[in-house]
CSV table of C-alpha atoms in Angstrom, one decimal:
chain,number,residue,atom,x,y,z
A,1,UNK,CA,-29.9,-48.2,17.0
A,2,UNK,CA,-29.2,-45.8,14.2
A,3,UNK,CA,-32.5,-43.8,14.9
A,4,UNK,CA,-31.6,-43.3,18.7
A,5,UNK,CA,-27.5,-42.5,17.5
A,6,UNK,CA,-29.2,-39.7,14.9
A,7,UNK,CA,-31.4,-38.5,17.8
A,8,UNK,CA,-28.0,-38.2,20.1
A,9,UNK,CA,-26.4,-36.2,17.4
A,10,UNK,CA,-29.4,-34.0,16.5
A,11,UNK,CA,-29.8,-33.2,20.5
A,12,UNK,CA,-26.2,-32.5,20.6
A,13,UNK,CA,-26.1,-30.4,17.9
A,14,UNK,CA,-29.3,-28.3,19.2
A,15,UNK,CA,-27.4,-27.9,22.5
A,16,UNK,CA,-24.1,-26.5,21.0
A,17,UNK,CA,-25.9,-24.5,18.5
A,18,UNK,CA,-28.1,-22.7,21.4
A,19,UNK,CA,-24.8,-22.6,23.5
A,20,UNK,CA,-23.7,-19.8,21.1
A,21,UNK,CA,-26.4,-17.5,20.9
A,22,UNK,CA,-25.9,-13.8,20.6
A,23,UNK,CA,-26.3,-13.7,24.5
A,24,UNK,CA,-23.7,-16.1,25.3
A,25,UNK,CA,-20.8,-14.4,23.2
A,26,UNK,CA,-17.6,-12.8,24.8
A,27,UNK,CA,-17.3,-9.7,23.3
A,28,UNK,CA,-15.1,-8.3,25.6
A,29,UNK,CA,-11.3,-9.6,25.3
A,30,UNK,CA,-10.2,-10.6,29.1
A,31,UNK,CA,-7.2,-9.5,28.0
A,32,UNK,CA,-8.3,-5.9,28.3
A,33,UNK,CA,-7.2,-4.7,31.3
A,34,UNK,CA,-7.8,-0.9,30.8
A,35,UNK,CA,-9.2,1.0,28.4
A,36,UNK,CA,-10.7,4.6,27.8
A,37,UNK,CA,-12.8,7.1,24.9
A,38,UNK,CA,-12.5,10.7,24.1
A,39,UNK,CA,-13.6,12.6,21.3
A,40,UNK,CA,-11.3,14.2,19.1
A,41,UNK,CA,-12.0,16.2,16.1
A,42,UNK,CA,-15.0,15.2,14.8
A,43,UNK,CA,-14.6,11.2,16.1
A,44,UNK,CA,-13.9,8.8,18.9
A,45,UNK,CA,-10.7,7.9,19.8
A,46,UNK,CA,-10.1,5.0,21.9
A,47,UNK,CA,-7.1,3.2,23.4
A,48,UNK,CA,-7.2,-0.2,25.1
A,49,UNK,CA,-4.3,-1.9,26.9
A,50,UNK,CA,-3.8,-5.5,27.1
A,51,UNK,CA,-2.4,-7.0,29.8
A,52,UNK,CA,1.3,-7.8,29.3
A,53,UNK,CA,1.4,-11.5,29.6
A,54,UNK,CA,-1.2,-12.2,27.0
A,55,UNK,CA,-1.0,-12.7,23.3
A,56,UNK,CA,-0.9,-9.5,22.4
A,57,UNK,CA,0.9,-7.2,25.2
A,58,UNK,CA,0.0,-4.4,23.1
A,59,UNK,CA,-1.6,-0.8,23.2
A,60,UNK,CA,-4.3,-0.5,20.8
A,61,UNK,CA,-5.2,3.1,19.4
A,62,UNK,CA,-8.1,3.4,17.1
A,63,UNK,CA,-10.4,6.5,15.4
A,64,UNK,CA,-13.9,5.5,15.6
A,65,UNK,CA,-16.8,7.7,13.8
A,66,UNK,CA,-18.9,9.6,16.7
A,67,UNK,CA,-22.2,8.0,16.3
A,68,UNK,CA,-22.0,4.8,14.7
A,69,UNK,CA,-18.4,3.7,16.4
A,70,UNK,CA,-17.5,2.7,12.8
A,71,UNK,CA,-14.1,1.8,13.1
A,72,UNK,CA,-11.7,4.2,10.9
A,73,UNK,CA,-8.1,3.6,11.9
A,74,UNK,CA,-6.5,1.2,14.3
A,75,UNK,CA,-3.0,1.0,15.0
A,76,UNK,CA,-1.5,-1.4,17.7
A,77,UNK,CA,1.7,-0.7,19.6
A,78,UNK,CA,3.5,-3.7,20.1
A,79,UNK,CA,7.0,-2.6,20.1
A,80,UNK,CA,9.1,0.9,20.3
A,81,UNK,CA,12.6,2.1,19.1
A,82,UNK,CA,15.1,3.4,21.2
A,83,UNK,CA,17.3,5.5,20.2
A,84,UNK,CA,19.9,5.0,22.5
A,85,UNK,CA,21.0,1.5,22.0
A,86,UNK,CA,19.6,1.6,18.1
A,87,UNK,CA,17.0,-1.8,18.6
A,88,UNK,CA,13.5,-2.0,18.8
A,89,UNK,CA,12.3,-3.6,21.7
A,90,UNK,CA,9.6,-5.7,21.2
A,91,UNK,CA,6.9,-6.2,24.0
A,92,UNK,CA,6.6,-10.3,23.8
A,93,UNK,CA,10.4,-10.3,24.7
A,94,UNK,CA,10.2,-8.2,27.5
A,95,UNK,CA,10.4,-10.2,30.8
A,96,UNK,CA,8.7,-7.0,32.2
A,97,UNK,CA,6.2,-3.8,30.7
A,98,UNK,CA,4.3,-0.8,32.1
A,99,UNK,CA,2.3,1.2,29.9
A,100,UNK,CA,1.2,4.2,32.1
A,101,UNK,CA,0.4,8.1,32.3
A,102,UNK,CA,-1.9,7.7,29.4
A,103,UNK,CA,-3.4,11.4,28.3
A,104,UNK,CA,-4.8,13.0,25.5
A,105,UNK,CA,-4.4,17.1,25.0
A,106,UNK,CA,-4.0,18.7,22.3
A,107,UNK,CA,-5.4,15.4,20.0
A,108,UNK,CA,-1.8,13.8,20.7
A,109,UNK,CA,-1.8,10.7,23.5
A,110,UNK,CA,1.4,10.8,25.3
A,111,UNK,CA,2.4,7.6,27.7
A,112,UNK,CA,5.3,6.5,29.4
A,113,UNK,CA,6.9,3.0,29.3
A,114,UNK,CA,9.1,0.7,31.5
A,115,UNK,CA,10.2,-1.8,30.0
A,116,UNK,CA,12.4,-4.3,31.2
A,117,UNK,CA,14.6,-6.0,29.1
A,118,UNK,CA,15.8,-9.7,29.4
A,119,UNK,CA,19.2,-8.5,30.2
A,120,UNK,CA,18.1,-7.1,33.4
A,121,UNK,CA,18.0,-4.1,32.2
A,122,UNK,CA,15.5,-1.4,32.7
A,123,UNK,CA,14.1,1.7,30.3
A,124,UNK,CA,12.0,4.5,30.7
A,125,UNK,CA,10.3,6.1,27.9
A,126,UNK,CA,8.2,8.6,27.1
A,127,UNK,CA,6.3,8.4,24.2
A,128,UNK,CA,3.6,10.5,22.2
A,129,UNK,CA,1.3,10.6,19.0
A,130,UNK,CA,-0.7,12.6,16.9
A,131,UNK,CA,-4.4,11.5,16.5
A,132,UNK,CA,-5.8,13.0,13.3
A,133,UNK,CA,-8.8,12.9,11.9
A,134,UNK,CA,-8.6,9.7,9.8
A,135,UNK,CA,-5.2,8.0,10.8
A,136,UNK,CA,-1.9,8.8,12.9
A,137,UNK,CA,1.1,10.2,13.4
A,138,UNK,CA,4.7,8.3,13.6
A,139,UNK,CA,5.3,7.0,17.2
A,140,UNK,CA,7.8,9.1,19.0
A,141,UNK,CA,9.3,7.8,22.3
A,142,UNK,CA,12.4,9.5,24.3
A,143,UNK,CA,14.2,8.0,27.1
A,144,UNK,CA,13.7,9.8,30.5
């Protein structure tokens, strides 16, 4: 009996082991539900937008080195300032955002945001940054 239980375990283990081989991993977030590359300077940029109702309803920017897509900088937008009612508004406690317009020119993204606050309330920004060559500027957002 304890040979065929230590045969059991030893199958089970095989099976859960082969289960995550390097061609079964997710390496993709399904989170993701846009995302986009450019070169700028010298390196990559990239920006990927999660999808609002997830973990982290975020916009991620990051400087990757042409070639080897080493990662240099990363930066996740999870929240913006406004100006006008002095309070940053946090994206998890939104009951509704819209990250949209994304562009790069002149190595600075610009986007615009509606965000919908839980007190019914709803704001448009727009909002820009700088991608240099190793990191970024302050986040600037404006109401429309």
């Amino acid at each position: 009996m304890k040979k065929l239980i230590t045969s059991i375990y030893l199958i089970f283990t095989f099976f859960c082991t082969e289960a995550l081989s390097n061609d079964d991993k997710t390496y993709v977030s399904l989170d993701v539900i846009e995302m986009n590359v450019e070169r700028v300077n010298d390196n990559l940029f990239r920006w990927i937008k999660f999808h609002p109702d997830s973990e982290l309803p975020c916009l991620r920017l990051e400087i990757l080195e042409a070639g080897s897509n080493a990662l240099i900088k990363q930066k996740n937008i999870c929240n913006v300032y406004d100006e006008a009612l002095k309070v940053t508004h946090d994206f998890k406690k939104l009951s509704f955002l819209d990250i949209y317009n994304l562009k790069v020119n002149s190595q600075t993204l610009t986007f615009d945001l509606e965000l919908s606050l839980l007190s019914q309330d709803v704001v448009n920004m727009n909002c820009s940054i700088k991608i240099e060559s190793t990191d970024f500027s302050p986040l600037d957002c404006q109401r429309l």
